[in-house]
Tab-separated table of C-alpha atoms and ligand atoms in Angstrom:
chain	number	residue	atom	x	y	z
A	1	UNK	CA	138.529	25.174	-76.192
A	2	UNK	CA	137.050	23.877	-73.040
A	3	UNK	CA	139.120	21.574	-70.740
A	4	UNK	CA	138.439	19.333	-67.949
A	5	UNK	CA	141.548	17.901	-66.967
A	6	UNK	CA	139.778	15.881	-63.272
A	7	UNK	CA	136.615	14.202	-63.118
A	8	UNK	CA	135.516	11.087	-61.529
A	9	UNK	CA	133.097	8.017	-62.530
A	10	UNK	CA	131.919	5.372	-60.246
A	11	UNK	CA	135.348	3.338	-61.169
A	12	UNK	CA	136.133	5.362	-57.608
A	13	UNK	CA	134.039	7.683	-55.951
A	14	UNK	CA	132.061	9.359	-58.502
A	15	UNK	CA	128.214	8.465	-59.288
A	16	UNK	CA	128.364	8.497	-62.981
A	17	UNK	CA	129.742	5.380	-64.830
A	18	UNK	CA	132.186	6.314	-67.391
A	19	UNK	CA	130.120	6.856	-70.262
A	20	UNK	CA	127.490	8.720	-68.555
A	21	UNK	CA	130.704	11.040	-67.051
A	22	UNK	CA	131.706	11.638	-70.617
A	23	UNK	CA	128.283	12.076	-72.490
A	24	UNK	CA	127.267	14.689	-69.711
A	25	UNK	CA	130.546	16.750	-70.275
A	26	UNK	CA	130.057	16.607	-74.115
A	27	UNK	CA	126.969	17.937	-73.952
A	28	UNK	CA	127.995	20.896	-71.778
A	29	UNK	CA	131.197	21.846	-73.666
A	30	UNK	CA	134.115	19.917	-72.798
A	31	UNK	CA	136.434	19.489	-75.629
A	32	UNK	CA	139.043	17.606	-73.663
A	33	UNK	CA	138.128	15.544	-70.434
A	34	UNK	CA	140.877	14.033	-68.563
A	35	UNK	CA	139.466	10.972	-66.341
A	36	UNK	CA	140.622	10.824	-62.907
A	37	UNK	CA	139.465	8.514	-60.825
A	38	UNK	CA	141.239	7.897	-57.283
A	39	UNK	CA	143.989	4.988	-57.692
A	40	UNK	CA	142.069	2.689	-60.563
A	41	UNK	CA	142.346	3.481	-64.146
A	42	UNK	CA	139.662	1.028	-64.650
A	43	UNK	CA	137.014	3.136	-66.459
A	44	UNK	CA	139.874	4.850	-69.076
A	45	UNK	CA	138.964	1.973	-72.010
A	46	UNK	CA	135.095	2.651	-71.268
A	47	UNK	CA	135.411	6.672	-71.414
A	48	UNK	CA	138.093	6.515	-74.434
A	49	UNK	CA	135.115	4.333	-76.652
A	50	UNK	CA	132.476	7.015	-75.109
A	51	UNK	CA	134.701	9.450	-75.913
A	52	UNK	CA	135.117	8.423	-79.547
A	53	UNK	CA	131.416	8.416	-79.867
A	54	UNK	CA	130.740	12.197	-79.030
A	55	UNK	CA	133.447	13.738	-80.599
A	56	UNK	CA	135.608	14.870	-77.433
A	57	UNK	CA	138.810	14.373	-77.258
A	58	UNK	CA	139.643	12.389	-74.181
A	59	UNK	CA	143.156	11.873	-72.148
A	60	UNK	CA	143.130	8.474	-69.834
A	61	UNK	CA	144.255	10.106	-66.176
A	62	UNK	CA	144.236	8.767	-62.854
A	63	UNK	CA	144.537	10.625	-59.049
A	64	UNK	CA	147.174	8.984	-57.062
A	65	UNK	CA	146.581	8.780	-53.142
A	66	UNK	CA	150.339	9.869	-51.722
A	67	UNK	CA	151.174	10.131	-47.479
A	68	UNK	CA	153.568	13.179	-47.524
A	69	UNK	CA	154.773	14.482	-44.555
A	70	UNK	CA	151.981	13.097	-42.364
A	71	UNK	CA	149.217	14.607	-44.733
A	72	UNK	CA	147.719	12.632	-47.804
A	73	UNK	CA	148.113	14.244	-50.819
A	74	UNK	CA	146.628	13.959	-54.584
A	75	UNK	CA	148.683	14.022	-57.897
A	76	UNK	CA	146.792	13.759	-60.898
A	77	UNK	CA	148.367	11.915	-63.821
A	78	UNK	CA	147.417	12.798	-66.927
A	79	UNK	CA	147.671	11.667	-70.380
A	80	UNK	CA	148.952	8.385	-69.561
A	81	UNK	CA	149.470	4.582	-70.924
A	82	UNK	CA	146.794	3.237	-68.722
A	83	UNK	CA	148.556	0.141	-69.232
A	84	UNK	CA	152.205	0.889	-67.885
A	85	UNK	CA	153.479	-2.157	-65.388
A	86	UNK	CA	155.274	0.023	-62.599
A	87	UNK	CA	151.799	2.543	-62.279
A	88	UNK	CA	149.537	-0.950	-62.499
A	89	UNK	CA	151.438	-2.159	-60.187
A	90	UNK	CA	151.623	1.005	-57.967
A	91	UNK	CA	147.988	1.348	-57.546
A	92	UNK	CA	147.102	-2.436	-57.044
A	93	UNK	CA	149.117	-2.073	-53.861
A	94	UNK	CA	146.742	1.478	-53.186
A	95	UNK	CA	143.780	-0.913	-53.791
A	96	UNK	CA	145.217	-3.270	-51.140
A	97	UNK	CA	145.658	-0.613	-48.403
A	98	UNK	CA	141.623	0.842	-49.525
A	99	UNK	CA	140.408	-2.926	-48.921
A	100	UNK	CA	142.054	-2.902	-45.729
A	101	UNK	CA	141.635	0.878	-44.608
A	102	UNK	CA	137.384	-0.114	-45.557
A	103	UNK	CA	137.340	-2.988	-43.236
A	104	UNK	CA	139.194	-0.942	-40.701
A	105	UNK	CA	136.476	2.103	-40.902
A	106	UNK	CA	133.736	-0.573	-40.726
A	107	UNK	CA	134.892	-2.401	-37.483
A	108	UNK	CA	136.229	1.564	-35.837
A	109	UNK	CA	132.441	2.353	-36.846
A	110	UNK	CA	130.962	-0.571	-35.140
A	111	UNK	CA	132.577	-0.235	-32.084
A	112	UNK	CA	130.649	3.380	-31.839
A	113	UNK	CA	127.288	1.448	-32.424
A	114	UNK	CA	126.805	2.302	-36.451
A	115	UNK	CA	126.906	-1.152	-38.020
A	116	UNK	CA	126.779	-2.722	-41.064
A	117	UNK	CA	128.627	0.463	-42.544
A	118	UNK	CA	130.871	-1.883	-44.237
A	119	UNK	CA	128.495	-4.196	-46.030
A	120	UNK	CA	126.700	-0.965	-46.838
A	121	UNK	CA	129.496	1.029	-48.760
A	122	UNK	CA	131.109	-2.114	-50.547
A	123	UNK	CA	127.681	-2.046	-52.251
A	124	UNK	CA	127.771	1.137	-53.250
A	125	UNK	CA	131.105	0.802	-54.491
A	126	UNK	CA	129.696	-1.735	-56.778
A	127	UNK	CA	132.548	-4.259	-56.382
A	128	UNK	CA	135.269	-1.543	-57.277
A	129	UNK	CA	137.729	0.633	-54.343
A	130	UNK	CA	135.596	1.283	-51.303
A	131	UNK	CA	135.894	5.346	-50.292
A	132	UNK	CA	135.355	7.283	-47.508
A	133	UNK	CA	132.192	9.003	-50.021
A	134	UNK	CA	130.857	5.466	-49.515
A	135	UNK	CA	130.909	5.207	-45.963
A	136	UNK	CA	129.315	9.333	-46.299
A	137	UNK	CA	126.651	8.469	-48.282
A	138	UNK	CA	125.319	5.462	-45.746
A	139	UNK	CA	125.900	8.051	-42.749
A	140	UNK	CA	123.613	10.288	-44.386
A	141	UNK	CA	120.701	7.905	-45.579
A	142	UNK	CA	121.010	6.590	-42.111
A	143	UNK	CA	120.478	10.295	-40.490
A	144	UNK	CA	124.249	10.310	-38.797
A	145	UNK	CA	124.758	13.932	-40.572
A	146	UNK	CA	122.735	15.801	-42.738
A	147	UNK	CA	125.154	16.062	-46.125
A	148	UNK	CA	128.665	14.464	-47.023
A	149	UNK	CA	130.288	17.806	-45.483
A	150	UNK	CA	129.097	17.085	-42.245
A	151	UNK	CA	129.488	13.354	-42.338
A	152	UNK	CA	133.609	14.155	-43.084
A	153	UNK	CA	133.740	16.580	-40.563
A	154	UNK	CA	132.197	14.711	-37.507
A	155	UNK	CA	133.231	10.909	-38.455
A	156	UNK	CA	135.492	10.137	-41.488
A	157	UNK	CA	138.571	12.893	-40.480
A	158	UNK	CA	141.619	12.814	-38.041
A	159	UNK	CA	140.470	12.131	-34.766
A	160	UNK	CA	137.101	11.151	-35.687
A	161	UNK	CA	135.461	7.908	-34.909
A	162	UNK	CA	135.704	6.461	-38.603
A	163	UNK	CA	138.968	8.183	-39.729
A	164	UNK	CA	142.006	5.519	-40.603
A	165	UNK	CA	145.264	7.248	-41.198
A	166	UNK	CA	146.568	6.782	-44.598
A	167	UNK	CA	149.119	5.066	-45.561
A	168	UNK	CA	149.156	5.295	-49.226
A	169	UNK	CA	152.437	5.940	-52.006
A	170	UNK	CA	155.617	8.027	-51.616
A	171	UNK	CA	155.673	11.307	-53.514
A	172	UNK	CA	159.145	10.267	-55.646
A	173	UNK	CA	157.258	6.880	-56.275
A	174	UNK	CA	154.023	8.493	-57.187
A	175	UNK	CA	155.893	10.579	-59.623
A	176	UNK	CA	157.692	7.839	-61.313
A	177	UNK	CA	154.869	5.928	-62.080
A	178	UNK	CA	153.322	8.495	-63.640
A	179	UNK	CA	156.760	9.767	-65.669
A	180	UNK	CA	157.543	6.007	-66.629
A	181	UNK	CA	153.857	5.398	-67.732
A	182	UNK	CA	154.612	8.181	-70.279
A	183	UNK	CA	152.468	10.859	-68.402
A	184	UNK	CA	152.428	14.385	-66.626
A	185	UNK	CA	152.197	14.564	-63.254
A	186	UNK	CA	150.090	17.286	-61.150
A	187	UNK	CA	149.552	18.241	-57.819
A	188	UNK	CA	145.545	18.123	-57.407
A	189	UNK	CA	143.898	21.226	-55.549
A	190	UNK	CA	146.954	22.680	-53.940
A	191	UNK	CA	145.011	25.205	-51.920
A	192	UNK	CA	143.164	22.280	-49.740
A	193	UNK	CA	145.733	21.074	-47.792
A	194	UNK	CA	146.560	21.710	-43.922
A	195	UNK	CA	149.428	23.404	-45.134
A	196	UNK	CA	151.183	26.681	-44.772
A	197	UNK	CA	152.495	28.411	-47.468
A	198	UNK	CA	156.310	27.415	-46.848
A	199	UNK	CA	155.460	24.116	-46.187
A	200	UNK	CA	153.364	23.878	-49.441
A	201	UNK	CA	156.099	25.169	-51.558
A	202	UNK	CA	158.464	22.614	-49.618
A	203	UNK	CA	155.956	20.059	-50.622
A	204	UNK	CA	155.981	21.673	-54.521
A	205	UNK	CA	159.561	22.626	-54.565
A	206	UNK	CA	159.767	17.972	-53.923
A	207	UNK	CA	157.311	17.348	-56.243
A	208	UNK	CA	159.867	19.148	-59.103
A	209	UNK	CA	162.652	17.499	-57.999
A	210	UNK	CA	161.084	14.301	-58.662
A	211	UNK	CA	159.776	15.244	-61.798
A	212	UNK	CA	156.505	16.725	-61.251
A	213	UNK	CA	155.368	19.361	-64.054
A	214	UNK	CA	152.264	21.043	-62.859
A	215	UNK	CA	149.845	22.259	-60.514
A	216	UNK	CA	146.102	22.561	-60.449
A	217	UNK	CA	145.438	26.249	-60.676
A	218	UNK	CA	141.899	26.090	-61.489
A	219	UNK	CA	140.089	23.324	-59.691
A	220	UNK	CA	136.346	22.398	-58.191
A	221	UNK	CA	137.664	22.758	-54.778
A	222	UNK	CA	139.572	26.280	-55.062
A	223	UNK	CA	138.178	29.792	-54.365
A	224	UNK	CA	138.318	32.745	-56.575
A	225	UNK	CA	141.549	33.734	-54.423
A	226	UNK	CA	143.046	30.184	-54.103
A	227	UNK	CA	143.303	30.430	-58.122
A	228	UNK	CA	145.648	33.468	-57.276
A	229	UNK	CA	147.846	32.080	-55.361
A	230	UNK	CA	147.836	28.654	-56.894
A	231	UNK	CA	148.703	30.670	-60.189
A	232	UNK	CA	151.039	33.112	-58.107
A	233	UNK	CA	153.014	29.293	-57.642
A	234	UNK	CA	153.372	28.602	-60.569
A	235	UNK	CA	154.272	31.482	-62.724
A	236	UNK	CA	157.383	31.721	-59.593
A	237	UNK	CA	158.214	27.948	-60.038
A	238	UNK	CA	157.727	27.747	-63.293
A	239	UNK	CA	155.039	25.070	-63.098
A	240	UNK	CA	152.212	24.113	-65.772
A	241	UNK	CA	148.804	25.025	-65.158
A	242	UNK	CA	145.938	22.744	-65.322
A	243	UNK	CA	142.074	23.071	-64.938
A	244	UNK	CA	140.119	20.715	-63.281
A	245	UNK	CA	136.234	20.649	-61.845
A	246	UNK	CA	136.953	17.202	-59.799
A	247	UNK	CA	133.575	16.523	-60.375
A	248	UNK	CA	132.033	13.326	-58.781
A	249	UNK	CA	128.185	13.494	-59.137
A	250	UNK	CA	125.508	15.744	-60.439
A	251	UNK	CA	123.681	16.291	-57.322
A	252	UNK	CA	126.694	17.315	-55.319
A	253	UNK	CA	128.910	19.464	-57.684
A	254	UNK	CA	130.549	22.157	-56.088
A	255	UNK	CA	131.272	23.055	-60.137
A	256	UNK	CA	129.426	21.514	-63.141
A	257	UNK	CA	131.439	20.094	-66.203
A	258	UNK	CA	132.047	22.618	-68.852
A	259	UNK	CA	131.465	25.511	-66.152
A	260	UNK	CA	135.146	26.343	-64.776
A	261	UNK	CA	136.487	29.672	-65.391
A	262	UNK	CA	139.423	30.148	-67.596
A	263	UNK	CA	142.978	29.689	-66.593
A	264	UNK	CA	144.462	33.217	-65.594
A	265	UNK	CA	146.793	34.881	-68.076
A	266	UNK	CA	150.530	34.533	-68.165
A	267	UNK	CA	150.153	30.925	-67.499
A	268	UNK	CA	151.524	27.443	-69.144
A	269	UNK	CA	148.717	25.754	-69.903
A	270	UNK	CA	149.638	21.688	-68.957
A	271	UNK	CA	148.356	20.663	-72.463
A	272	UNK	CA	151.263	22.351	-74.143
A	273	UNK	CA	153.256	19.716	-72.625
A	274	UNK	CA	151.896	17.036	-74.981
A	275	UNK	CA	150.362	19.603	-77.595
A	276	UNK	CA	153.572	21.218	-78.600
A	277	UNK	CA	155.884	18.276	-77.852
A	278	UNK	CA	157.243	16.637	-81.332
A	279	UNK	CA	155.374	13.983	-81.831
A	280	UNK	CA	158.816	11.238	-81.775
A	281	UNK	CA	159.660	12.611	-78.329
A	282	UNK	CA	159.534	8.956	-75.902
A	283	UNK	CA	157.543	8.989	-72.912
A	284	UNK	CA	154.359	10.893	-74.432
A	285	UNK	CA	151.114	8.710	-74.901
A	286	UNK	CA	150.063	9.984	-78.210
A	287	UNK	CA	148.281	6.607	-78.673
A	288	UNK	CA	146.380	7.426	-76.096
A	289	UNK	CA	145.224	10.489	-77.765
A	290	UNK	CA	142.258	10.735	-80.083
A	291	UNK	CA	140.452	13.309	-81.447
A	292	UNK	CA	137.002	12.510	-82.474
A	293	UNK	CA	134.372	14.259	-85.652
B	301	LIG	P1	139.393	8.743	-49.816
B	301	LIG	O1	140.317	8.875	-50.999
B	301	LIG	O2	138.585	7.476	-49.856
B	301	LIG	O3	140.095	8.936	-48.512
B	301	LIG	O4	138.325	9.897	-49.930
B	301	LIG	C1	138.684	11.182	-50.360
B	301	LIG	C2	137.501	11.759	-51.121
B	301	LIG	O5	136.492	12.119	-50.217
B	301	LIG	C3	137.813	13.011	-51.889
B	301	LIG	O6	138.308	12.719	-53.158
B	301	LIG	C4	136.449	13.637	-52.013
B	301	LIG	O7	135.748	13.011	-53.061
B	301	LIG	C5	135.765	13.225	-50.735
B	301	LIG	N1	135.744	14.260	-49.692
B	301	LIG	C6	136.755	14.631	-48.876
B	301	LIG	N2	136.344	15.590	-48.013
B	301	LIG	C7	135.041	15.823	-48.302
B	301	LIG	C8	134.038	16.683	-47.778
B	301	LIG	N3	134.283	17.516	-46.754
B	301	LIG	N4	132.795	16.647	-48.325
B	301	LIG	C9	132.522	15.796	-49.342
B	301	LIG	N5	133.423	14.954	-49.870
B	301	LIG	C10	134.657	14.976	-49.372
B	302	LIG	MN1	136.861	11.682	-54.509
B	303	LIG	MN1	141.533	14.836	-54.586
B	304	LIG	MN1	139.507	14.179	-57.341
């Protein structure tokens, strides 16, 4: 069985639209594709009917932006009721801040001479939340930086000319959005934040206490050794383990769908939370579950 439990359409910052996301991953492998787009479940109806179509099995997700302890960090949802009021609710007021924090890049741009970065990525984003990947991609067809790496590193991070401080949900609120819209909640790519290892299991040992389940051990944006310690976590905390590319567009994939390795022995895998769960237990989406051919 081959699982990709984050992935990203052009609902947020990915360049595939839903169905294209989930036709591509069909057709390299992926039995079970978790859609994860930052803050919007907007594309989960879209990727469920694409789903049904190809015969994968498909789990409606979303990647909540969180401000903890000065740092933003990203918990994956999965396997939720897309349709739950407190998450909806929750990540309209994300949207808000984006729409603001967009505007705010734009004008903190134009003030170092790049204009019309604004107007530029609100196009891209085709109408839906406006991303730094946006603002990346105009950087680079304008010859600011050579790739998106670059374009991060010298304009769109702390201290940078186009960098806006986040200011985005609460860990505890994150998590009960997630719990109360039936779902399981994950910490996305441990290994990539500015943390140290105390701090990181002060930031995991939180995330429990609130309710959080699991941790990406497996992910896109992990090395070979980050999956070690990432599974060293949560075999010690007890945590589930999920897989995850986090891809966002064919021409930039750090890993291509269906191409992860598999999760290291001795693990929980995540999807024995709502595999081996009886199916009258409340809070699990099984509605939201379907398994296609
Ligand atoms: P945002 O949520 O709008 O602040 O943007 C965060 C997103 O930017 C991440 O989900 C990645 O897709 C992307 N990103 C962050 N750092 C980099 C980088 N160094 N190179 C390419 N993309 C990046
Ligand atoms: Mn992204
Ligand atoms: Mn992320
Ligand atoms: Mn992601």
């Amino acid at each position: 069985m081959s699982y990709d439990l984050h992935t990203h359409s052009w609902i947020s910052d990915g360049s595939l639209s839903p169905t294209a996301l989930v036709q591509r991953a069909a057709a390299a492998g992926v039995r079970t594709l978790a859609l994860t787009d930052h803050d919007d479940t907007a594309g989960c109806d879209e990727a469920q009917a694409a789903a049904r179509s190809c015969g994968l099995q498909f789990l409606p997700g979303v990647e909540i932006s969180v401000s903890w302890q000065g740092i933003t960090v990203h918990i994956v949802a999965l396997n939720i009721d897309p349709q739950a009021p407190a998450l909806q609710a929750g990540l309209a007021e994300l949207r808000e801040f984006r729409s603001w924090r967009a505007e705010e890049i734009g004008r903190r741009l134009a003030q170092r001479g790049i204009h019309g970065a604004y107007e530029d990525a609100a196009k891209r984003a085709r109408g839906r939340i406006i991303g730094r990947v946006h603002f990346a991609r105009f950087l680079v067809q304008q010859g600011y930086a050579k790739d998106l790496g670059s374009t991060f590193k010298h304009f769109l991070t702390p201290n940078k000319p186009g960098y806006v401080p986040g200011q985005w949900a609460a860990l505890d609120e994150a998590v009960s959005w997630i719990r109360a819209a039936g779902g399981v909640a994950v910490v996305a790519h441990p290994a990539r934040y500015p943390l140290t290892a105390s701090k990181l299991r002060r930031l995991l040992g939180e995330f429990m206490e609130c309710g959080g389940e699991a941790i990406e051990v497996i992910s896109g944006s992990h090395s070979e050794q980050d999956a070690q310690t990432m599974a060293r976590h949560a075999q010690d905390l007890k945590l589930y383990a999920s897989t995850g590319s986090d891809f966002h567009d064919p021409d930039n994939a750090r890993i291509e769908l269906g191409r992860l390795p598999p999760l290291p022995d001795n693990l929980q895998p995540v999807w024995q939370l709502w595999q081996d769960a009886p199916a009258t237990q409340p809070g699990l989406a099984y509605k939201n579950l379907s398994i296609c051919n």
